[in-house]
Short mmCIF file of C-alpha atoms and ligand atoms in Angstrom, two decimals:
data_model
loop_
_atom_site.label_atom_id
_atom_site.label_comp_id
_atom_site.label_asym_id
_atom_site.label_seq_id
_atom_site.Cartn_x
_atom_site.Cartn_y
_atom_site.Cartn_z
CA UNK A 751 51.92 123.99 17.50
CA UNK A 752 51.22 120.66 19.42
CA UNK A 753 54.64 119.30 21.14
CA UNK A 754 56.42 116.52 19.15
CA UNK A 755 55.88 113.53 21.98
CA UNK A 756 58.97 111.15 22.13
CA UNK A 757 59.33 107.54 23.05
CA UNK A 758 61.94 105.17 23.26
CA UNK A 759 61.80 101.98 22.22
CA UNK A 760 63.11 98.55 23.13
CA UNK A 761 64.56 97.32 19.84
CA UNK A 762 65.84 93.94 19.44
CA UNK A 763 66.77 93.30 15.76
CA UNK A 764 63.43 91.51 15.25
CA UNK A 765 60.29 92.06 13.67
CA UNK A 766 58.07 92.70 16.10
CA UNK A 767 60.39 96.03 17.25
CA UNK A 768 60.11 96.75 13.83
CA UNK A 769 56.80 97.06 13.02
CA UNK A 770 56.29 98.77 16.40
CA UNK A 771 58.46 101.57 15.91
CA UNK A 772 56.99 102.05 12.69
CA UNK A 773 53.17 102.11 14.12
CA UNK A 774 54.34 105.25 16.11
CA UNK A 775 56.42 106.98 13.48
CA UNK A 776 53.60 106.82 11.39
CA UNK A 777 51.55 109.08 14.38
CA UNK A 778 54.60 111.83 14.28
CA UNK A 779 56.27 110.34 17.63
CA UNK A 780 59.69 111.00 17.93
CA UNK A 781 61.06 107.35 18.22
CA UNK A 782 64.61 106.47 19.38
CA UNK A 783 65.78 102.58 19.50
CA UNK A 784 67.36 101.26 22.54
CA UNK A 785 69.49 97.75 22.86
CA UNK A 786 70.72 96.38 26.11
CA UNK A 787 73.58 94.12 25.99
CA UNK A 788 73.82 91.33 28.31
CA UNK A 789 76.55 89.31 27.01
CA UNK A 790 74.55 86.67 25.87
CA UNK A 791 72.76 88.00 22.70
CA UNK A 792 72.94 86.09 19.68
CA UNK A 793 74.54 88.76 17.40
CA UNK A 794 77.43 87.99 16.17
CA UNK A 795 80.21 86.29 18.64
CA UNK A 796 80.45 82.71 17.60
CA UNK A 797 79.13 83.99 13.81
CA UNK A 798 81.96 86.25 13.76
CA UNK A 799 84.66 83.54 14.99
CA UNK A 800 84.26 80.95 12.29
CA UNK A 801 85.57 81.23 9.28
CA UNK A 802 82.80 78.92 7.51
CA UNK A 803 80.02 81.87 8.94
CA UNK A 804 82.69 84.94 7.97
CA UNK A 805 81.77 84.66 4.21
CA UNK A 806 78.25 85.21 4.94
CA UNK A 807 77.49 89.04 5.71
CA UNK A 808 77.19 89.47 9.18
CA UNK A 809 75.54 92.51 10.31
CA UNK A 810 74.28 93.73 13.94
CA UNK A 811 70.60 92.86 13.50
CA UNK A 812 69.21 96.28 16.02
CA UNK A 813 71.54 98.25 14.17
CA UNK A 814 70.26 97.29 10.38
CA UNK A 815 66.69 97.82 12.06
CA UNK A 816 67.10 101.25 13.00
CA UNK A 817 68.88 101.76 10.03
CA UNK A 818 65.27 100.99 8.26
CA UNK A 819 63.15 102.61 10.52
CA UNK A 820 65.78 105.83 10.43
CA UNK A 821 66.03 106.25 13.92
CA UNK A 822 68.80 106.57 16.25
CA UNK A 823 69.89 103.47 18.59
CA UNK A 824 71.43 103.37 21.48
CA UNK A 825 73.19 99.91 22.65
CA UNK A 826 73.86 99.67 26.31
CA UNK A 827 76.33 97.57 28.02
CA UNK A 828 74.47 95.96 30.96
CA UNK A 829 76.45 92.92 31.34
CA UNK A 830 77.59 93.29 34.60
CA UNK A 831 74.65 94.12 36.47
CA UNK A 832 72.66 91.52 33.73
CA UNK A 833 74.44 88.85 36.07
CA UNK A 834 72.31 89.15 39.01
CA UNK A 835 69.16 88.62 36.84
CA UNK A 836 70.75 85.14 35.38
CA UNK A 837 71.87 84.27 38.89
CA UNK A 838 68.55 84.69 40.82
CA UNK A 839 65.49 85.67 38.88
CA UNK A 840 63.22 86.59 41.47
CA UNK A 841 60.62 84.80 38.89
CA UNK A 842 62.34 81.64 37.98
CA UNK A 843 63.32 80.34 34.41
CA UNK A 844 61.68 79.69 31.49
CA UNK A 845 62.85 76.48 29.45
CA UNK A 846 66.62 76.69 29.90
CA UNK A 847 68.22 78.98 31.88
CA UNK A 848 66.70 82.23 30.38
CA UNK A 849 64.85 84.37 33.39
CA UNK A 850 62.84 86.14 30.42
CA UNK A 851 60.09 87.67 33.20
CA UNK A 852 63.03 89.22 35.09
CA UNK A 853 64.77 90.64 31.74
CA UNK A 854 62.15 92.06 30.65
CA UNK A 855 60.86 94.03 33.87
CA UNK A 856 64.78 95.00 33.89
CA UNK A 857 65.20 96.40 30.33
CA UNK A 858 61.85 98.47 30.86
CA UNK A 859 62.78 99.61 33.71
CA UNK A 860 66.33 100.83 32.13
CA UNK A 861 64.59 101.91 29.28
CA UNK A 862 61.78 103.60 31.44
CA UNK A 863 65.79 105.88 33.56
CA UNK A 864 66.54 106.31 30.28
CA UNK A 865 63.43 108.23 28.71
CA UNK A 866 63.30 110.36 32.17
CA UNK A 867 66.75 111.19 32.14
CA UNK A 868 66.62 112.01 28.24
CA UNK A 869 63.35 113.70 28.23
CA UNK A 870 61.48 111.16 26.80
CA UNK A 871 57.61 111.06 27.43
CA UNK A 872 57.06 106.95 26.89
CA UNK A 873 58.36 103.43 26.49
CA UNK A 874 57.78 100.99 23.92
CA UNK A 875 57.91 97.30 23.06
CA UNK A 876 57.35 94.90 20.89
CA UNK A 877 55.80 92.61 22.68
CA UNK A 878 52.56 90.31 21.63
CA UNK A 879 50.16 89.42 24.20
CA UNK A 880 50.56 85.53 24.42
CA UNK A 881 53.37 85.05 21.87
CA UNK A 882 55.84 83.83 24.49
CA UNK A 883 54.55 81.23 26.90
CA UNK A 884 55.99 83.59 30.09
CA UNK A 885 57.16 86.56 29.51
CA UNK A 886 54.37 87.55 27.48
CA UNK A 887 50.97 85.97 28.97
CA UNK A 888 48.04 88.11 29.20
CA UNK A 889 48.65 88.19 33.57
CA UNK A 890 52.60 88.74 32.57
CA UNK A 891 52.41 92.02 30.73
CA UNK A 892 50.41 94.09 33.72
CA UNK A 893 53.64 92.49 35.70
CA UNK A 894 56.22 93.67 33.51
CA UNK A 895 54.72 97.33 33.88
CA UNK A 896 53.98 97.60 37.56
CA UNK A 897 57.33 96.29 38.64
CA UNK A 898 59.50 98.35 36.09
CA UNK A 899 57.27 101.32 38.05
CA UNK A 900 56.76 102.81 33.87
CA UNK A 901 53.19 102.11 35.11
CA UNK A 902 50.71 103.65 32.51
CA UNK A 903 54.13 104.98 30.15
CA UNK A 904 54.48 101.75 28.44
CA UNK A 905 53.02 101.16 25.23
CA UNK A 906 52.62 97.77 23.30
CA UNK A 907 51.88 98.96 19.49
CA UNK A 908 50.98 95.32 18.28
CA UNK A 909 48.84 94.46 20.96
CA UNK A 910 47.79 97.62 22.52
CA UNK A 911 43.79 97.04 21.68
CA UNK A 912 43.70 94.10 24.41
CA UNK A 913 45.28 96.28 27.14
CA UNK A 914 43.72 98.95 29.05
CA UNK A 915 44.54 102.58 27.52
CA UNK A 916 48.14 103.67 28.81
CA UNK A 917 48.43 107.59 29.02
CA UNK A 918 50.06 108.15 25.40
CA UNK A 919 46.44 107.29 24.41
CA UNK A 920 44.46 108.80 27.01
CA UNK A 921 46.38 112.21 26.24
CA UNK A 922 45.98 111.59 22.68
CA UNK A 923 49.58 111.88 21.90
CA UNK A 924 48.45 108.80 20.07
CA UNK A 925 45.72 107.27 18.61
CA UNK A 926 44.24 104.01 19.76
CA UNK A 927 42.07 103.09 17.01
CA UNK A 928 45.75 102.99 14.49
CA UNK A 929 47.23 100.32 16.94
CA UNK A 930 46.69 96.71 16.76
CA UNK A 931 45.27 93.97 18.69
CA UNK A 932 47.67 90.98 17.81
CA UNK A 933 47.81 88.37 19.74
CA UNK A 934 49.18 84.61 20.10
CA UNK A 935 51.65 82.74 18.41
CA UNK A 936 50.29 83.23 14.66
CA UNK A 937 52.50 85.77 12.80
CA UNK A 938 50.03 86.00 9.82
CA UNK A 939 48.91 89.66 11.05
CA UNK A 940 52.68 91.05 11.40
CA UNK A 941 53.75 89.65 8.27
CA UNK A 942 51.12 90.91 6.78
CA UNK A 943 51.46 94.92 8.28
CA UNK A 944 54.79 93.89 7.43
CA UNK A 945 53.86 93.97 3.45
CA UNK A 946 51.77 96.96 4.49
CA UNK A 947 54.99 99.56 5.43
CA UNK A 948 56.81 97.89 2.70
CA UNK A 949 59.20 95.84 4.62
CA UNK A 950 60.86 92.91 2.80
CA UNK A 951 63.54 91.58 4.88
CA UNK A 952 63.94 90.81 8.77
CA UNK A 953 65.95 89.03 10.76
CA UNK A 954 64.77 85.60 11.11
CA UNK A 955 63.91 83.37 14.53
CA UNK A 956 61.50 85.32 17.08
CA UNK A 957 62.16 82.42 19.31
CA UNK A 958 64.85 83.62 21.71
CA UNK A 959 66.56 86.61 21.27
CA UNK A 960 69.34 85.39 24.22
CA UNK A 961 71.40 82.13 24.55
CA UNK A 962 69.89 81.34 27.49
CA UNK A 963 67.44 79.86 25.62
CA UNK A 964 69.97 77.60 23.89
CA UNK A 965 69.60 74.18 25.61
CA UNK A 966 73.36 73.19 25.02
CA UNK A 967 74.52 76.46 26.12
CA UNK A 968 72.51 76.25 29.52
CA UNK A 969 74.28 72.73 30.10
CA UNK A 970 77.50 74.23 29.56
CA UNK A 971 76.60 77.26 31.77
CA UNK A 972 75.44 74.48 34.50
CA UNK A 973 78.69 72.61 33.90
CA UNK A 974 80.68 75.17 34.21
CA UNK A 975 79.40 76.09 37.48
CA UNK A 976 79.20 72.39 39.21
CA UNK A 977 82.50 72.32 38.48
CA UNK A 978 83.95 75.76 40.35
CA UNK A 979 81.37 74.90 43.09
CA UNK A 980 79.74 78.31 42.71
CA UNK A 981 77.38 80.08 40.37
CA UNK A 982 78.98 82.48 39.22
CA UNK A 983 80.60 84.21 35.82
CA UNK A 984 82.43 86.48 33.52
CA UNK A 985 81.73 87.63 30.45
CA UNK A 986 84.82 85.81 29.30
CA UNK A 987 83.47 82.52 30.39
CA UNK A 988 80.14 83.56 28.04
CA UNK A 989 82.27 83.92 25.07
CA UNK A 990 84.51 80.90 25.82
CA UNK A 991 81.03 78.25 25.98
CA UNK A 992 79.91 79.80 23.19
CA UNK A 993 83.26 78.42 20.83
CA UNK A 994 85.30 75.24 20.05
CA UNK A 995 84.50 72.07 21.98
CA UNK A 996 84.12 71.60 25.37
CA UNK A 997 85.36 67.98 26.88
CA UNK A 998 85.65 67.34 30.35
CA UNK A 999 88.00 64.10 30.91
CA UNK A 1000 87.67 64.63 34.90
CA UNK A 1001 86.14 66.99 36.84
CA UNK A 1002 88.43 69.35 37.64
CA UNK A 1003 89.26 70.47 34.08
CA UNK A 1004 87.58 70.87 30.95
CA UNK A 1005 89.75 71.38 27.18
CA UNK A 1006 88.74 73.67 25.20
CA UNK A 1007 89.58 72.61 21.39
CA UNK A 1008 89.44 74.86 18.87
CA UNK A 1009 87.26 73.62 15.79
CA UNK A 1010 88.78 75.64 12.91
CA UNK A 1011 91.22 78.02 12.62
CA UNK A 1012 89.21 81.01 13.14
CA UNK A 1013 88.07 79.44 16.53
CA UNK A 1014 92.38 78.43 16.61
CA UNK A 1015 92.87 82.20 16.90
CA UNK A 1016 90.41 83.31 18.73
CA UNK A 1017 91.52 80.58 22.06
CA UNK A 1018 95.41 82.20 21.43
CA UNK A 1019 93.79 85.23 22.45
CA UNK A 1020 93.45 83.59 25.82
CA UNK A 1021 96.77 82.08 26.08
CA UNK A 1022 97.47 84.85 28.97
CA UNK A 1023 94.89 82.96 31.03
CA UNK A 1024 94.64 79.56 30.59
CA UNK A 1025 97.14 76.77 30.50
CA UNK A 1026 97.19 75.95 27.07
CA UNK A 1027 98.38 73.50 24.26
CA UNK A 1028 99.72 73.71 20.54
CA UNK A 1029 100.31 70.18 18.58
CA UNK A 1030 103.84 69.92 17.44
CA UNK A 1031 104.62 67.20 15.49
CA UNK A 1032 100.93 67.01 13.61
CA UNK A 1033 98.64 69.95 12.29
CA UNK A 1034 95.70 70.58 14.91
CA UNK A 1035 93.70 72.61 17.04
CA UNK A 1036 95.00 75.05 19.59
CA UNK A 1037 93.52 73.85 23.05
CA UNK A 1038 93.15 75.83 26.96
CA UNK A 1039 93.04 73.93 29.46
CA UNK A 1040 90.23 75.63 31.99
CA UNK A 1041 90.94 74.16 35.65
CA UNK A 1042 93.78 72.13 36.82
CA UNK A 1043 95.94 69.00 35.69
CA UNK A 1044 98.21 68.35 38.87
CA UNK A 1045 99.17 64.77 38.17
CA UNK A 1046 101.02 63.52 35.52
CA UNK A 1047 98.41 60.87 34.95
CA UNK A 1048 95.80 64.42 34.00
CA UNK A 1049 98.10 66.16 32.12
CA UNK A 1050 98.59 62.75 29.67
CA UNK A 1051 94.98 62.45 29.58
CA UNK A 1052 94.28 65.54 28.39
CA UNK A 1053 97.02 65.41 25.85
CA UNK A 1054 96.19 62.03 24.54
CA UNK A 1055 92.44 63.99 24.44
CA UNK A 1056 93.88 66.63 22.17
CA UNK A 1057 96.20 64.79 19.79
CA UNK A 1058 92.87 62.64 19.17
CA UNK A 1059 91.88 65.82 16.99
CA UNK A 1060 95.19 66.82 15.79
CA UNK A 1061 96.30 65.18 11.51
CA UNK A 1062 98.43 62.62 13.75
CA UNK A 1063 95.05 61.20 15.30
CA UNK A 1064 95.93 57.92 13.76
CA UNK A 1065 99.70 58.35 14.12
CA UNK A 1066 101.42 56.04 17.19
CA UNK A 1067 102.50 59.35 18.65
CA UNK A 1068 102.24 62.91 18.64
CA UNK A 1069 104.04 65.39 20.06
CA UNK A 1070 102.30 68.27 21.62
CA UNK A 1071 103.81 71.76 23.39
CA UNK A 1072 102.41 72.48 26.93
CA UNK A 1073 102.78 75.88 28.71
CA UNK A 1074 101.51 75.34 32.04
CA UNK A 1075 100.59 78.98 32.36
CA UNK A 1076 101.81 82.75 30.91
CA UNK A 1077 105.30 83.27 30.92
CA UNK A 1078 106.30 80.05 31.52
CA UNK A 1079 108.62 77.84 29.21
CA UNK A 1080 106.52 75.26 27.05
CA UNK A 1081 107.37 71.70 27.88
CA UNK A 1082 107.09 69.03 24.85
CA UNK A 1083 105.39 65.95 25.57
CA UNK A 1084 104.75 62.43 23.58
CA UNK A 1085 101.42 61.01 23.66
CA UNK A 1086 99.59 58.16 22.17
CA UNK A 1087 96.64 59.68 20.68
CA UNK A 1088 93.15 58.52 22.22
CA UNK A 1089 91.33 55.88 19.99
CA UNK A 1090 88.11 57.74 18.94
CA UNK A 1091 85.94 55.44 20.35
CA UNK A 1092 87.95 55.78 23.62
CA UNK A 1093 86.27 59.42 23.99
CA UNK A 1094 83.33 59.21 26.28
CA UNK A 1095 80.25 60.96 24.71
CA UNK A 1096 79.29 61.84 28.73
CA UNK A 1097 82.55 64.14 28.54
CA UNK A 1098 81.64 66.30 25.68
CA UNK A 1099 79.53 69.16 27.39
CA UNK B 703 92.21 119.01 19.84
CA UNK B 704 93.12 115.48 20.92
CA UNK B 705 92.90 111.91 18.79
CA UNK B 706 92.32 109.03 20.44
CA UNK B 707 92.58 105.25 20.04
CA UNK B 708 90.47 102.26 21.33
CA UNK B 709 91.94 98.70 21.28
CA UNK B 710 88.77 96.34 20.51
CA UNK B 711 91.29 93.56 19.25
CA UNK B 712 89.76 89.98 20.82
CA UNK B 713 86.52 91.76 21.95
CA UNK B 714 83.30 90.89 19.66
CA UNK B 715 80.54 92.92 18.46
CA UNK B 716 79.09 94.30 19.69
CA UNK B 717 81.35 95.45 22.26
CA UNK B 718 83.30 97.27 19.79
CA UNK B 719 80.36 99.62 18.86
CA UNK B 720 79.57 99.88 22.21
CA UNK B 721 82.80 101.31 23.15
CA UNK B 722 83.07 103.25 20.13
CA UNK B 723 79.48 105.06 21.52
CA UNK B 724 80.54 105.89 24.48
CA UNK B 725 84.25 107.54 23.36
CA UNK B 726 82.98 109.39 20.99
CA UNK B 727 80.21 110.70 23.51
CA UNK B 728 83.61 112.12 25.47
CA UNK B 729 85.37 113.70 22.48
CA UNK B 730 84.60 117.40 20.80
CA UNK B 731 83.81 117.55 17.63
CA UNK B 732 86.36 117.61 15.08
CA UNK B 733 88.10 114.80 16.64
CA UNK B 734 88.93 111.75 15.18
CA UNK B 735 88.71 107.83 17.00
CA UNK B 736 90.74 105.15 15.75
CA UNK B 737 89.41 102.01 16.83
CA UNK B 738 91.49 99.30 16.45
CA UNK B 739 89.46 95.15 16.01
CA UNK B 740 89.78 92.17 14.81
CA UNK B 741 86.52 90.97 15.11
CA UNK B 742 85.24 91.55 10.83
CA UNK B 743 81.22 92.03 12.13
CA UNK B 744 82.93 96.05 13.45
CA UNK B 745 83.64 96.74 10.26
CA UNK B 746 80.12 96.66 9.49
CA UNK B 747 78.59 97.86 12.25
CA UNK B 748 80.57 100.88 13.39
CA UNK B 749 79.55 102.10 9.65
CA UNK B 750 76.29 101.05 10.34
CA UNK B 751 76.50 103.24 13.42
CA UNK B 752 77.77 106.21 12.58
CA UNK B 753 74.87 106.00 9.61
CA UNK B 754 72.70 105.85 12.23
CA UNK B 755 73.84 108.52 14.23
CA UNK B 756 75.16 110.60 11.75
CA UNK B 757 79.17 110.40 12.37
CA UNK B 758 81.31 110.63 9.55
CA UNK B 759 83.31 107.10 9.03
CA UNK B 760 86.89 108.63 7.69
CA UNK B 761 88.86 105.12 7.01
CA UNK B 762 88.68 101.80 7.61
CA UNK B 763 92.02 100.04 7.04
CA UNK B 764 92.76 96.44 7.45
CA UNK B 765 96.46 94.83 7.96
CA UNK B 766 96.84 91.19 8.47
CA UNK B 767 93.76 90.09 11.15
CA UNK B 768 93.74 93.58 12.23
CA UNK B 769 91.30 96.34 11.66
CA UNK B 770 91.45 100.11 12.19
CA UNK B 771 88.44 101.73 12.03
CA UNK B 772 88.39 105.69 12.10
CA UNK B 773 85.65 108.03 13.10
CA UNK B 774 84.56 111.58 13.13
CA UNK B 775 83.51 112.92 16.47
S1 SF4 C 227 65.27 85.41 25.55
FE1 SF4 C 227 66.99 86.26 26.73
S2 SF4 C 227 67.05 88.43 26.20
FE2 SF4 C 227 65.04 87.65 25.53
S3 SF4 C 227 63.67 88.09 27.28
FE3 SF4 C 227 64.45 86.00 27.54
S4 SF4 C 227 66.25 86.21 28.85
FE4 SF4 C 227 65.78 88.25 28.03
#
């Protein structure tokens, strides 16, 4: 009897992992998913926060995948060492501030410790020769398998006809002639193997899989950093851009204003942290305060900033609790709520 | 034989199945994990999980903003 061959493969809750996965299954490889998380994927978070977005089902997108496919996935916390990729991709960024190039080399590398230390023969992606404008040009994909050092290991399913023959082919584990030679931004061919192994549903946008790729969120991200004069983060900070609104009256502090209630108890959570504020006198938004208000002059600012979004936004006053930080004992204040049009677009990040 | 108990409450998916993975990799079978959330997106994915990777889901109970999620090593 021949030995089952096993591959892992990188699977990101798309399509393209999908129908992958499935072109191996379908030659008796063992396939196993695997699912790095970096702190900024798209699943869930903010989804999960609002109440509007609650109603709708929300489900971990690798998860219903292998779920489909049948095969086990492992999701990896990377998040910490993720951060030195976002800080200094030693290939740039792409649009925003997503270092794609780097991320990928990194999760096939991770992927490619993984199989060895699992006894797993080969990796696999997903990936489309010339679907993505960097990380997946024709000169990119060599790239991605040289430096990951998976070398000859790494097999593209979709797209494997336009590479040269990796070593699951050469040893016949698999057959060339069943994978495909996709290629380009025209999904016609994957929908249509798609209809072929009876898949209906997938998850949607094949555009980003990361918030890095989120223009808004990169400003934030750069924001963030001008203003603690270092470029740096936490995954806290990550889940904090991603939720309520972000206005920055001066430099040296930005509110955070909850949007709805499930945002409302989602900031409490960080009351520990933050300097924070609860309206009083008028129903409203719980707000942090991220950075400091020293003068008296800031601290009115930022309250006059916050009862602009409380019921009493039209009100002569409002009165608003203040705990300057954890532990402390909140101090009431009376503002004069900003006039809307008083709110500087520029300060909205 | 010992039980154990993961606060996930504030932490969003998929942290919570994350951690869930990896305490269940430490326990002996038999055992049971109560993981505790309050993000709702766990209480479809740890299911989802243990479908995938055949653990048996025991309970999943939910008081006020809080739910606890129980697993089968
Ligand atoms: S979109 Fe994000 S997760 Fe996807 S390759 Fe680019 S940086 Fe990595």
């Amino acid at each position: 009897m021949t030995q089952e061959r096993k591959a892992v493969a990188l699977v990101s809750g798309g399509l393209d992992s999908m129908l992958a996965v499935r072109t191996l299954q379908n030659q008796g490889i063992h396939v196993e998913g695997i699912n790095f998380y970096t702190g900024f994927c798209v699943e869930g978070h903010t989804q999960a926060i609002r109440k509007q977005d609650r109603e709708k089902q929300k489900r971990n997108n690798a998860l219903w995948v292998a779920e489909q496919l049948g095969i086990k996935l492992h999701i990896i916390d990377i998040s910490e060492e993720y951060k030195d990729i976002v800080l200094n991709p030693k290939y740039g960024y792409g649009q925003h501030l997503n270092p794609c190039l780097d991320c990928k080399i990194d999760m096939v590398s991770r992927a490619w410790q993984w199989a060895q230390d699992h006894g797993f023969d080969f990796v696999v992606t997903g990936e489309v020769m010339g679907q993505r404008p960097k990380s997946q040009r024709k000169e990119t994909l060599p790239l991605i398998a040289r430096q990951s050092e998976v070398e000859d290991r790494l097999l593209r399913p979709l797209c494997a006809k336009h590479m040269p023959e990796t070593l699951p082919e050469r040893e016949g584990w698999v057959d060339r002639e069943k994978l495909h030679d996709f290629h380009g931004r025209n999904r016609k061919p994957q929908f249509a193997l798609a209809r072929e192994f009876g898949f209906s549903e997938w998850a949607q946008p094949a555009g980003g899989c990361c918030f890095l790729t989120d223009e808004t969120f990169a400003k934030k991200m750069q924001d963030l950093w001008q203003s603690r004069g270092e470029r740096d983060y936490e995954l806290d900070d990550i889940m904090l851009l991603k939720i309520g609104r972000h206005i920055r009256p001066k430099p040296h502090f930005k509110l955070i204003i909850a949007r709805e209630e499930g945002e409302n108890r989602y900031l409490e959570g960080y009351r520990r942290q933050f300097a924070h504020v609860r309206p009083e006198s008028h129903g409203g938004p719980f707000a942090l305060i991220d950075g400091r208000v020293d003068t008296q002059d800031d601290l009115e600012l930022a309250l006059s900033v916050i009862a602009r979004f409380t019921q009493g936004k039209s009100a002569p006053e409002v009165t608003l609790s203040y705990c300057p930080e954890h532990g402390q004992p909140a101090q009431m204040h009376t503002v004069v709520p900003m006039a809307a049009d008083a709110l500087p677009q520029a300060w909205y990040r | 034989m010992t039980d154990q108990v993961l606060d996930m409450r504030l932490k969003l998916c998929p942290l919570p199945v994350i951690k869930t993975q990896q305490a269940i990799a430490s326990m002996g079978p038999g055992e049971v994990l109560t993981v505790i959330c309050t993000d709702p997106g766990a209480t479809h994915d740890i299911p989802a999980w243990c479908r995938v990777h055949g653990h048996e889901l025991v309970s999943i109970e939910t008081t006020d903003d809080e739910f606890y999620i129980r697993v089968a090593c």
